[in-house]
PDB file of C-alpha atoms in Angstrom:
ATOM      1  CA  GLN H   1       7.721 -43.296   1.505  1.00 39.00           C
ATOM      2  CA  ILE H   2       7.214 -39.535   1.789  1.00 45.00           C
ATOM      3  CA  GLY H   3       4.940 -39.514  -1.251  1.00 52.00           C
ATOM      4  CA  GLY H   4       2.916 -42.378   0.226  1.00 49.00           C
ATOM      5  CA  LEU H   5       2.526 -40.537   3.525  1.00 41.00           C
ATOM      6  CA  ARG H   6       1.341 -37.422   1.715  1.00 53.00           C
ATOM      7  CA  ARG H   7      -1.244 -39.466  -0.182  1.00 54.00           C
ATOM      8  CA  GLN H   8      -2.500 -40.991   3.074  1.00 44.00           C
ATOM      9  CA  LEU H   9      -2.808 -37.555   4.658  1.00 49.00           C
ATOM     10  CA  ALA H  10      -4.649 -36.266   1.608  1.00 49.00           C
ATOM     11  CA  GLU H  11      -7.133 -39.134   1.867  1.00 53.00           C
ATOM     12  CA  LEU H  12      -7.730 -38.136   5.499  1.00 53.00           C
ATOM     13  CA  GLY H  13      -8.360 -34.548   4.444  1.00 67.00           C
ATOM     14  CA  HIS H  14      -5.061 -32.924   5.442  1.00 70.00           C
ATOM     15  CA  CYS H  15      -2.032 -31.673   3.550  1.00 79.00           C
ATOM     16  CA  GLY H  16       0.459 -29.348   5.187  1.00 80.00           C
ATOM     17  CA  ARG H  17      -1.438 -26.324   6.511  1.00 84.00           C
ATOM     18  CA  LEU H  18      -4.556 -27.231   4.524  1.00 87.00           C
ATOM     19  CA  VAL H  19      -7.681 -29.028   5.696  1.00 89.00           C
ATOM     20  CA  GLY H  20     -10.487 -30.358   3.513  1.00 89.00           C
ATOM     21  CA  GLN H  21     -11.567 -33.485   1.690  1.00 87.00           C
ATOM     22  CA  SER H  22     -13.657 -32.153  -1.197  1.00 90.00           C
ATOM     23  CA  ALA H  23     -12.718 -32.879  -4.790  1.00 90.00           C
ATOM     24  CA  SER H  24     -11.225 -29.395  -5.129  1.00 90.00           C
ATOM     25  CA  MET H  25      -9.056 -29.967  -2.057  1.00 85.00           C
ATOM     26  CA  ARG H  26      -7.748 -33.259  -3.395  1.00 88.00           C
ATOM     27  CA  ALA H  27      -6.967 -31.507  -6.674  1.00 89.00           C
ATOM     28  CA  LEU H  28      -5.147 -28.795  -4.723  1.00 87.00           C
ATOM     29  CA  TYR H  29      -2.983 -31.287  -2.849  1.00 87.00           C
ATOM     30  CA  ALA H  30      -1.935 -32.970  -6.090  1.00 89.00           C
ATOM     31  CA  GLN H  31      -1.299 -29.628  -7.810  1.00 91.00           C
ATOM     32  CA  LEU H  32       0.849 -28.251  -4.996  1.00 92.00           C
ATOM     33  CA  GLU H  33       2.903 -31.430  -4.802  1.00 91.00           C
ATOM     34  CA  ARG H  34       3.670 -31.197  -8.528  1.00 93.00           C
ATOM     35  CA  ILE H  35       4.539 -27.503  -8.357  1.00 95.00           C
ATOM     36  CA  ALA H  36       6.702 -28.025  -5.254  1.00 94.00           C
ATOM     37  CA  LYS H  37       9.219 -30.003  -7.306  1.00 93.00           C
ATOM     38  CA  THR H  38      10.300 -26.815  -9.069  1.00 94.00           C
ATOM     39  CA  SER H  39      11.498 -23.383  -7.928  1.00 95.00           C
ATOM     40  CA  ALA H  40       9.453 -21.493 -10.518  1.00 95.00           C
ATOM     41  CA  PRO H  41       7.296 -18.523  -9.464  1.00 97.00           C
ATOM     42  CA  VAL H  42       3.656 -19.146  -8.564  1.00 97.00           C
ATOM     43  CA  VAL H  43       0.568 -16.933  -8.505  1.00 96.00           C
ATOM     44  CA  ILE H  44      -2.162 -17.863  -6.011  1.00 96.00           C
ATOM     45  CA  GLN H  45      -5.418 -16.117  -6.844  1.00 93.00           C
ATOM     46  CA  GLY H  46      -8.668 -16.042  -4.868  1.00 92.00           C
ATOM     47  CA  GLU H  47     -11.063 -14.078  -2.696  1.00 92.00           C
ATOM     48  CA  GLY H  48     -10.072 -12.714   0.688  1.00 93.00           C
ATOM     49  CA  GLY H  49     -10.136 -15.376   3.390  1.00 94.00           C
ATOM     50  CA  SER H  50      -9.930 -18.259   0.926  1.00 92.00           C
ATOM     51  CA  GLY H  51      -6.552 -19.576   2.087  1.00 93.00           C
ATOM     52  CA  LYS H  52      -3.948 -18.119  -0.248  1.00 95.00           C
ATOM     53  CA  GLU H  53      -1.181 -17.705   2.318  1.00 95.00           C
ATOM     54  CA  LEU H  54      -1.739 -21.155   3.807  1.00 94.00           C
ATOM     55  CA  ALA H  55      -1.559 -22.639   0.325  1.00 95.00           C
ATOM     56  CA  ALA H  56       1.745 -20.803  -0.139  1.00 96.00           C
ATOM     57  CA  GLN H  57       3.032 -22.153   3.188  1.00 95.00           C
ATOM     58  CA  THR H  58       2.001 -25.666   2.228  1.00 94.00           C
ATOM     59  CA  LEU H  59       3.767 -25.308  -1.120  1.00 95.00           C
ATOM     60  CA  HIS H  60       6.900 -24.242   0.760  1.00 96.00           C
ATOM     61  CA  GLU H  61       6.670 -27.169   3.181  1.00 93.00           C
ATOM     62  CA  LEU H  62       6.304 -29.662   0.321  1.00 93.00           C
ATOM     63  CA  SER H  63       9.380 -28.299  -1.441  1.00 94.00           C
ATOM     64  CA  ARG H  64      13.111 -28.820  -1.012  1.00 95.00           C
ATOM     65  CA  ARG H  65      13.138 -25.422   0.716  1.00 96.00           C
ATOM     66  CA  ALA H  66      11.042 -26.650   3.644  1.00 95.00           C
ATOM     67  CA  ARG H  67      13.857 -26.244   6.192  1.00 96.00           C
ATOM     68  CA  GLN H  68      14.566 -22.695   5.024  1.00 97.00           C
ATOM     69  CA  PRO H  69      12.579 -19.509   5.828  1.00 98.00           C
ATOM     70  CA  PHE H  70       9.056 -18.803   4.670  1.00 98.00           C
ATOM     71  CA  VAL H  71       8.701 -15.014   4.622  1.00 98.00           C
ATOM     72  CA  SER H  72       5.292 -13.402   4.085  1.00 97.00           C
ATOM     73  CA  VAL H  73       4.866  -9.749   3.089  1.00 95.00           C
ATOM     74  CA  ASP H  74       1.568  -7.881   2.808  1.00 93.00           C
ATOM     75  CA  CYS H  75       2.442  -5.336   0.124  1.00 89.00           C
ATOM     76  CA  GLU H  76      -0.579  -3.176   0.967  1.00 87.00           C
ATOM     77  CA  SER H  77       0.401  -2.754   4.611  1.00 87.00           C
ATOM     78  CA  PHE H  78       3.337  -0.413   3.924  1.00 87.00           C
ATOM     79  CA  MET H  79       3.468   3.109   2.607  1.00 88.00           C
ATOM     80  CA  PRO H  80       4.693   3.025  -1.030  1.00 83.00           C
ATOM     81  CA  GLU H  81       7.818   5.006  -0.165  1.00 84.00           C
ATOM     82  CA  ARG H  82       8.792   2.373   2.454  1.00 88.00           C
ATOM     83  CA  LEU H  83       8.263  -0.741   0.377  1.00 90.00           C
ATOM     84  CA  ALA H  84      11.655  -0.762  -1.350  1.00 90.00           C
ATOM     85  CA  ALA H  85      13.483  -0.536   1.989  1.00 91.00           C
ATOM     86  CA  GLU H  86      11.233  -3.165   3.585  1.00 92.00           C
ATOM     87  CA  LEU H  87      11.796  -5.599   0.733  1.00 94.00           C
ATOM     88  CA  PHE H  88      15.415  -4.942  -0.193  1.00 93.00           C
ATOM     89  CA  GLY H  89      16.887  -3.496   2.997  1.00 90.00           C
ATOM     90  CA  ASP H  90      17.547  -0.107   4.553  1.00 84.00           C
ATOM     91  CA  VAL H  91      21.014   1.311   3.969  1.00 78.00           C
ATOM     92  CA  GLN H  92      20.648   3.889   6.755  1.00 80.00           C
ATOM     93  CA  THR H  93      19.823   1.354   9.469  1.00 79.00           C
ATOM     94  CA  GLN H  94      21.811  -1.480   7.849  1.00 80.00           C
ATOM     95  CA  GLN H  95      18.745  -3.684   8.277  1.00 86.00           C
ATOM     96  CA  ALA H  96      18.253  -6.598   5.896  1.00 90.00           C
ATOM     97  CA  GLY H  97      14.977  -6.644   4.007  1.00 93.00           C
ATOM     98  CA  TYR H  98      12.413  -9.387   3.546  1.00 96.00           C
ATOM     99  CA  VAL H  99      14.120 -10.584   0.362  1.00 96.00           C
ATOM    100  CA  GLU H 100      17.425 -11.228   2.126  1.00 95.00           C
ATOM    101  CA  ASN H 101      15.635 -12.816   5.078  1.00 96.00           C
ATOM    102  CA  ALA H 102      13.973 -15.282   2.694  1.00 97.00           C
ATOM    103  CA  ASP H 103      17.281 -16.431   1.177  1.00 97.00           C
ATOM    104  CA  GLY H 104      17.157 -20.173   0.600  1.00 97.00           C
ATOM    105  CA  GLY H 105      13.413 -20.306   1.139  1.00 98.00           C
ATOM    106  CA  THR H 106      10.177 -18.811  -0.127  1.00 98.00           C
ATOM    107  CA  LEU H 107       9.070 -15.184  -0.364  1.00 98.00           C
ATOM    108  CA  TYR H 108       5.276 -14.774  -0.352  1.00 97.00           C
ATOM    109  CA  LEU H 109       4.009 -11.405  -1.573  1.00 96.00           C
ATOM    110  CA  SER H 110       0.359 -10.663  -0.839  1.00 94.00           C
ATOM    111  CA  GLU H 111      -1.398  -8.217  -3.188  1.00 90.00           C
ATOM    112  CA  ILE H 112       1.437  -7.483  -5.577  1.00 89.00           C
ATOM    113  CA  THR H 113      -0.708  -4.896  -7.370  1.00 88.00           C
ATOM    114  CA  GLY H 114       0.093  -2.687  -4.375  1.00 82.00           C
ATOM    115  CA  LEU H 115       3.761  -2.486  -5.377  1.00 89.00           C
ATOM    116  CA  PRO H 116       5.009   0.820  -6.890  1.00 90.00           C
ATOM    117  CA  SER H 117       6.322   0.511 -10.451  1.00 90.00           C
ATOM    118  CA  THR H 118       9.939   0.982  -9.335  1.00 91.00           C
ATOM    119  CA  VAL H 119       9.640  -1.882  -6.868  1.00 93.00           C
ATOM    120  CA  GLN H 120       7.961  -4.017  -9.536  1.00 94.00           C
ATOM    121  CA  ALA H 121      10.987  -3.439 -11.760  1.00 95.00           C
ATOM    122  CA  ALA H 122      13.348  -4.499  -8.958  1.00 94.00           C
ATOM    123  CA  LEU H 123      11.211  -7.570  -8.272  1.00 95.00           C
ATOM    124  CA  LEU H 124      11.309  -8.517 -11.954  1.00 96.00           C
ATOM    125  CA  ARG H 125      15.121  -8.331 -11.891  1.00 95.00           C
ATOM    126  CA  LEU H 126      15.205 -10.410  -8.706  1.00 96.00           C
ATOM    127  CA  ILE H 127      13.092 -13.162 -10.274  1.00 96.00           C
ATOM    128  CA  GLU H 128      15.100 -13.187 -13.492  1.00 95.00           C
ATOM    129  CA  THR H 129      18.618 -13.005 -12.049  1.00 96.00           C
ATOM    130  CA  GLY H 130      18.400 -13.754  -8.329  1.00 96.00           C
ATOM    131  CA  ARG H 131      20.063 -10.398  -7.686  1.00 95.00           C
ATOM    132  CA  PHE H 132      18.877  -7.237  -5.981  1.00 93.00           C
ATOM    133  CA  ARG H 133      20.376  -3.938  -4.936  1.00 87.00           C
ATOM    134  CA  ARG H 134      19.804  -2.446  -1.506  1.00 82.00           C
ATOM    135  CA  PRO H 135      18.511   1.130  -1.973  1.00 76.00           C
ATOM    136  CA  GLY H 136      21.340   3.644  -1.697  1.00 70.00           C
ATOM    137  CA  THR H 137      24.119   1.147  -2.421  1.00 70.00           C
ATOM    138  CA  GLY H 138      25.981   0.304  -5.612  1.00 68.00           C
ATOM    139  CA  GLY H 139      26.557  -3.419  -5.221  1.00 80.00           C
ATOM    140  CA  ASP H 140      24.327  -6.399  -5.945  1.00 89.00           C
ATOM    141  CA  THR H 141      23.391  -9.151  -3.530  1.00 92.00           C
ATOM    142  CA  TYR H 142      22.532 -12.676  -4.732  1.00 95.00           C
ATOM    143  CA  VAL H 143      19.777 -14.746  -3.138  1.00 96.00           C
ATOM    144  CA  ASP H 144      18.275 -18.136  -3.907  1.00 97.00           C
ATOM    145  CA  LEU H 145      14.560 -18.026  -3.257  1.00 97.00           C
ATOM    146  CA  ARG H 146      11.167 -18.797  -4.723  1.00 97.00           C
ATOM    147  CA  VAL H 147       8.646 -16.011  -5.229  1.00 97.00           C
ATOM    148  CA  VAL H 148       4.961 -16.748  -4.661  1.00 97.00           C
ATOM    149  CA  ALA H 149       2.448 -13.956  -5.246  1.00 96.00           C
ATOM    150  CA  GLY H 150      -1.087 -13.888  -3.872  1.00 94.00           C
ATOM    151  CA  THR H 151      -3.910 -11.638  -5.007  1.00 93.00           C
ATOM    152  CA  GLN H 152      -7.663 -11.116  -4.880  1.00 92.00           C
ATOM    153  CA  HIS H 153      -7.566  -9.336  -8.225  1.00 90.00           C
ATOM    154  CA  ASP H 154      -7.552 -10.521 -11.809  1.00 90.00           C
ATOM    155  CA  LEU H 155      -3.994  -9.725 -12.852  1.00 91.00           C
ATOM    156  CA  ALA H 156      -4.766  -9.318 -16.551  1.00 91.00           C
ATOM    157  CA  THR H 157      -7.189  -6.553 -15.568  1.00 93.00           C
ATOM    158  CA  ALA H 158      -4.534  -5.057 -13.263  1.00 92.00           C
ATOM    159  CA  VAL H 159      -2.133  -4.895 -16.210  1.00 94.00           C
ATOM    160  CA  ALA H 160      -4.785  -3.214 -18.368  1.00 94.00           C
ATOM    161  CA  LYS H 161      -5.328  -0.608 -15.625  1.00 93.00           C
ATOM    162  CA  GLY H 162      -1.606   0.065 -15.259  1.00 92.00           C
ATOM    163  CA  LEU H 163      -1.416  -1.416 -11.755  1.00 91.00           C
ATOM    164  CA  LEU H 164       0.939  -4.237 -12.735  1.00 93.00           C
ATOM    165  CA  ARG H 165       3.756  -4.445 -15.268  1.00 95.00           C
ATOM    166  CA  ALA H 166       2.971  -6.878 -18.068  1.00 96.00           C
ATOM    167  CA  ASP H 167       6.524  -8.269 -18.053  1.00 95.00           C
ATOM    168  CA  LEU H 168       6.296  -8.939 -14.313  1.00 95.00           C
ATOM    169  CA  LEU H 169       3.013 -10.794 -14.767  1.00 94.00           C
ATOM    170  CA  HIS H 170       4.525 -12.900 -17.541  1.00 94.00           C
ATOM    171  CA  ARG H 171       7.528 -13.753 -15.354  1.00 94.00           C
ATOM    172  CA  LEU H 172       5.416 -14.552 -12.302  1.00 93.00           C
ATOM    173  CA  ASN H 173       2.711 -16.483 -14.080  1.00 89.00           C
ATOM    174  CA  VAL H 174       4.588 -19.752 -14.598  1.00 93.00           C
ATOM    175  CA  PHE H 175       2.154 -21.649 -12.388  1.00 95.00           C
ATOM    176  CA  THR H 176      -1.176 -20.237 -11.236  1.00 93.00           C
ATOM    177  CA  VAL H 177      -3.458 -21.705  -8.602  1.00 94.00           C
ATOM    178  CA  GLN H 178      -7.080 -20.571  -8.446  1.00 87.00           C
ATOM    179  CA  MET H 179      -8.624 -20.734  -4.968  1.00 88.00           C
ATOM    180  CA  PRO H 180     -12.368 -21.476  -5.020  1.00 83.00           C
ATOM    181  CA  PRO H 181     -14.584 -19.780  -2.432  1.00 89.00           C
ATOM    182  CA  LEU H 182     -15.846 -21.834   0.496  1.00 93.00           C
ATOM    183  CA  ARG H 183     -19.415 -21.680  -0.838  1.00 92.00           C
ATOM    184  CA  ALA H 184     -18.203 -23.659  -3.867  1.00 90.00           C
ATOM    185  CA  ARG H 185     -16.852 -26.514  -1.712  1.00 92.00           C
ATOM    186  CA  ARG H 186     -19.468 -26.960   0.941  1.00 93.00           C
ATOM    187  CA  ASP H 187     -18.295 -30.500   1.750  1.00 92.00           C
ATOM    188  CA  ASP H 188     -15.379 -28.905   3.580  1.00 94.00           C
ATOM    189  CA  ILE H 189     -17.455 -26.747   5.953  1.00 95.00           C
ATOM    190  CA  GLU H 190     -17.978 -29.467   8.564  1.00 94.00           C
ATOM    191  CA  PRO H 191     -14.394 -30.847   8.620  1.00 92.00           C
ATOM    192  CA  LEU H 192     -13.019 -27.304   8.787  1.00 94.00           C
ATOM    193  CA  ALA H 193     -15.344 -26.343  11.641  1.00 95.00           C
ATOM    194  CA  ARG H 194     -14.459 -29.489  13.581  1.00 94.00           C
ATOM    195  CA  HIS H 195     -10.765 -28.851  12.950  1.00 93.00           C
ATOM    196  CA  PHE H 196     -11.036 -25.312  14.322  1.00 95.00           C
ATOM    197  CA  LEU H 197     -12.932 -26.519  17.389  1.00 96.00           C
ATOM    198  CA  SER H 198     -10.414 -29.319  17.998  1.00 95.00           C
ATOM    199  CA  GLU H 199      -7.572 -26.793  17.882  1.00 95.00           C
ATOM    200  CA  LEU H 200      -9.358 -24.522  20.367  1.00 96.00           C
ATOM    201  CA  ASN H 201     -10.062 -27.429  22.725  1.00 96.00           C
ATOM    202  CA  ARG H 202      -6.443 -28.537  22.529  1.00 96.00           C
ATOM    203  CA  GLU H 203      -5.138 -25.021  23.141  1.00 95.00           C
ATOM    204  CA  HIS H 204      -7.361 -24.391  26.163  1.00 95.00           C
ATOM    205  CA  GLY H 205      -7.574 -27.900  27.585  1.00 95.00           C
ATOM    206  CA  ALA H 206     -11.335 -28.022  27.052  1.00 95.00           C
ATOM    207  CA  SER H 207     -13.801 -30.489  25.540  1.00 96.00           C
ATOM    208  CA  LYS H 208     -16.531 -28.313  24.050  1.00 96.00           C
ATOM    209  CA  ARG H 209     -18.633 -29.808  21.268  1.00 96.00           C
ATOM    210  CA  PHE H 210     -21.093 -28.755  18.607  1.00 96.00           C
ATOM    211  CA  GLY H 211     -24.782 -29.091  19.451  1.00 93.00           C
ATOM    212  CA  ARG H 212     -27.389 -30.702  17.246  1.00 89.00           C
ATOM    213  CA  ASP H 213     -28.291 -27.525  15.342  1.00 93.00           C
ATOM    214  CA  ALA H 214     -24.797 -26.086  15.042  1.00 95.00           C
ATOM    215  CA  MET H 215     -23.691 -27.813  11.858  1.00 94.00           C
ATOM    216  CA  GLU H 216     -27.025 -27.159  10.173  1.00 94.00           C
ATOM    217  CA  ALA H 217     -26.567 -23.456  10.898  1.00 94.00           C
ATOM    218  CA  LEU H 218     -23.040 -23.476   9.518  1.00 94.00           C
ATOM    219  CA  MET H 219     -24.123 -25.268   6.364  1.00 94.00           C
ATOM    220  CA  SER H 220     -26.885 -22.722   5.768  1.00 92.00           C
ATOM    221  CA  GLU H 221     -24.501 -19.761   5.595  1.00 92.00           C
ATOM    222  CA  ARG H 222     -23.059 -18.391   2.346  1.00 92.00           C
ATOM    223  CA  TRP H 223     -19.631 -17.584   3.857  1.00 94.00           C
ATOM    224  CA  ALA H 224     -18.858 -14.490   1.830  1.00 93.00           C
ATOM    225  CA  GLY H 225     -15.775 -14.107   4.054  1.00 93.00           C
ATOM    226  CA  ASN H 226     -14.737 -17.658   3.213  1.00 95.00           C
ATOM    227  CA  VAL H 227     -12.711 -19.818   5.611  1.00 94.00           C
ATOM    228  CA  ARG H 228     -11.600 -16.841   7.680  1.00 95.00           C
ATOM    229  CA  GLN H 229     -15.249 -16.032   8.418  1.00 95.00           C
ATOM    230  CA  LEU H 230     -15.954 -19.665   9.336  1.00 95.00           C
ATOM    231  CA  ASN H 231     -12.954 -19.701  11.659  1.00 95.00           C
ATOM    232  CA  ASN H 232     -14.217 -16.562  13.385  1.00 95.00           C
ATOM    233  CA  ALA H 233     -17.700 -18.025  13.762  1.00 95.00           C
ATOM    234  CA  VAL H 234     -16.325 -21.138  15.477  1.00 96.00           C
ATOM    235  CA  LEU H 235     -14.174 -18.984  17.763  1.00 95.00           C
ATOM    236  CA  ARG H 236     -17.174 -16.836  18.661  1.00 94.00           C
ATOM    237  CA  GLY H 237     -19.251 -19.926  19.419  1.00 94.00           C
ATOM    238  CA  TYR H 238     -16.448 -21.370  21.530  1.00 95.00           C
ATOM    239  CA  LEU H 239     -16.206 -18.221  23.628  1.00 94.00           C
ATOM    240  CA  HIS H 240     -19.961 -17.875  24.115  1.00 93.00           C
ATOM    241  CA  ALA H 241     -20.701 -21.503  24.998  1.00 93.00           C
ATOM    242  CA  ASP H 242     -19.972 -23.220  28.305  1.00 92.00           C
ATOM    243  CA  HIS H 243     -20.046 -26.783  27.025  1.00 93.00           C
ATOM    244  CA  GLU H 244     -22.225 -27.247  23.949  1.00 95.00           C
ATOM    245  CA  ILE H 245     -21.991 -24.827  21.026  1.00 96.00           C
ATOM    246  CA  ASN H 246     -25.333 -24.226  19.357  1.00 94.00           C
ATOM    247  CA  ALA H 247     -26.468 -22.186  16.370  1.00 94.00           C
ATOM    248  CA  ALA H 248     -27.153 -19.062  18.405  1.00 91.00           C
ATOM    249  CA  HIS H 249     -23.608 -19.086  19.770  1.00 91.00           C
ATOM    250  CA  LEU H 250     -22.122 -19.429  16.305  1.00 90.00           C
ATOM    251  CA  LEU H 251     -24.182 -16.862  14.445  1.00 81.00           C
ATOM    252  CA  SER H 252     -24.981 -14.201  17.038  1.00 72.00           C
ATOM    253  CA  GLY H 253     -23.371 -10.910  16.168  1.00 61.00           C
ATOM    254  CA  MET H 254     -22.243 -12.153  12.757  1.00 64.00           C
ATOM    255  CA  GLN H 255     -22.044  -9.062  10.583  1.00 53.00           C
ATOM    256  CA  ALA H 256     -23.536  -9.240   7.154  1.00 47.00           C
ATOM    257  CA  ILE H 257     -20.845  -9.417   4.503  1.00 47.00           C
ATOM    258  CA  VAL H 258     -21.650  -8.611   0.919  1.00 47.00           C
ATOM    259  CA  GLU H 259     -20.821 -11.630  -1.165  1.00 51.00           C
ATOM    260  CA  PRO H 260     -18.027 -10.645  -3.547  1.00 54.00           C
ATOM    261  CA  ARG H 261     -18.622 -10.833  -7.250  1.00 49.00           C
ATOM    262  CA  GLN H 262     -16.601 -13.718  -8.596  1.00 47.00           C
ATOM    263  CA  PHE H 263     -13.983 -12.238 -10.878  1.00 41.00           C
ATOM    264  CA  GLU H 264     -13.526 -13.645 -14.325  1.00 38.00           C
ATOM    265  CA  SER H 265     -10.247 -15.493 -14.246  1.00 37.00           C
ATOM    266  CA  HIS H 266      -8.069 -16.379 -17.187  1.00 32.00           C
ATOM    267  CA  ILE H 267      -6.715 -19.293 -15.181  1.00 29.00           C
ATOM    268  CA  ASP H 268      -7.818 -22.808 -16.057  1.00 30.00           C
ATOM    269  CA  ILE H 269      -6.412 -24.634 -13.027  1.00 30.00           C
ATOM    270  CA  ALA H 270      -9.212 -25.018 -10.473  1.00 32.00           C
ATOM    271  CA  VAL H 271      -8.003 -26.178  -7.080  1.00 34.00           C
ATOM    272  CA  GLY H 272      -9.015 -25.945  -3.438  1.00 34.00           C
ATOM    273  CA  THR H 273      -8.189 -23.993  -0.334  1.00 32.00           C
ATOM    274  CA  SER H 274      -8.218 -24.091   3.408  1.00 36.00           C
ATOM    275  CA  LEU H 275      -7.932 -22.305   6.667  1.00 38.00           C
ATOM    276  CA  ALA H 276      -7.502 -18.612   5.884  1.00 41.00           C
ATOM    277  CA  ALA H 277      -5.604 -16.337   3.607  1.00 40.00           C
TER     278      ALA H 277
END
């Protein structure tokens, strides 16, 4: 029954946190459902704003760990000297780290190439044994969790540049999901935009709608910032318009974003994306 419900939702263009009905989205839904049956590590790779974290959340919600914590860590948001304590706990303050907080659930690590080599070694041990050591202590702690890593970078190149341990990549890279940019799945632009507007109307008790030229304007953009940029455009239009959102409301003040060069990926699984990374 659960599998049938998921298939029905997928046909309607929804799966977990993800929205879209293009062929790549349908492939994504099927891929995540297969991967969710295991606890093996996963790498989610794609441009900024393409939906990596939401794909990770959806994977968590499809898995047996759905009732347990989903813990997300942006590895680039901490100073390198603080990362070990943030992940594995601080002995001085007796504060548990993100790893311990994710026990039973899923630990999502964004931009793992930002991890210092010592932390990469500890993460490798965690994945292999389920054990970690809080800095400054002598005893091990056991946790049961799934590690999902997200990145904008080609990890084989990161290994070649010394930014990522090869053994960590090999241990992480059991399953890899490649997130296509929004410009490669243009069929999802309209349903995503309408989804964002519906959420805003629901949140604010309003009934704003897109004008005749709004969708044409959205379809004409290249969306170098991917779904995050589209979300921001709809929000901007919502705030500027009284009732009907037109092209000028959506695109006014939109800063030019240089379209990123698509990296060459060694991954051969092409799947979709949604809301934002």
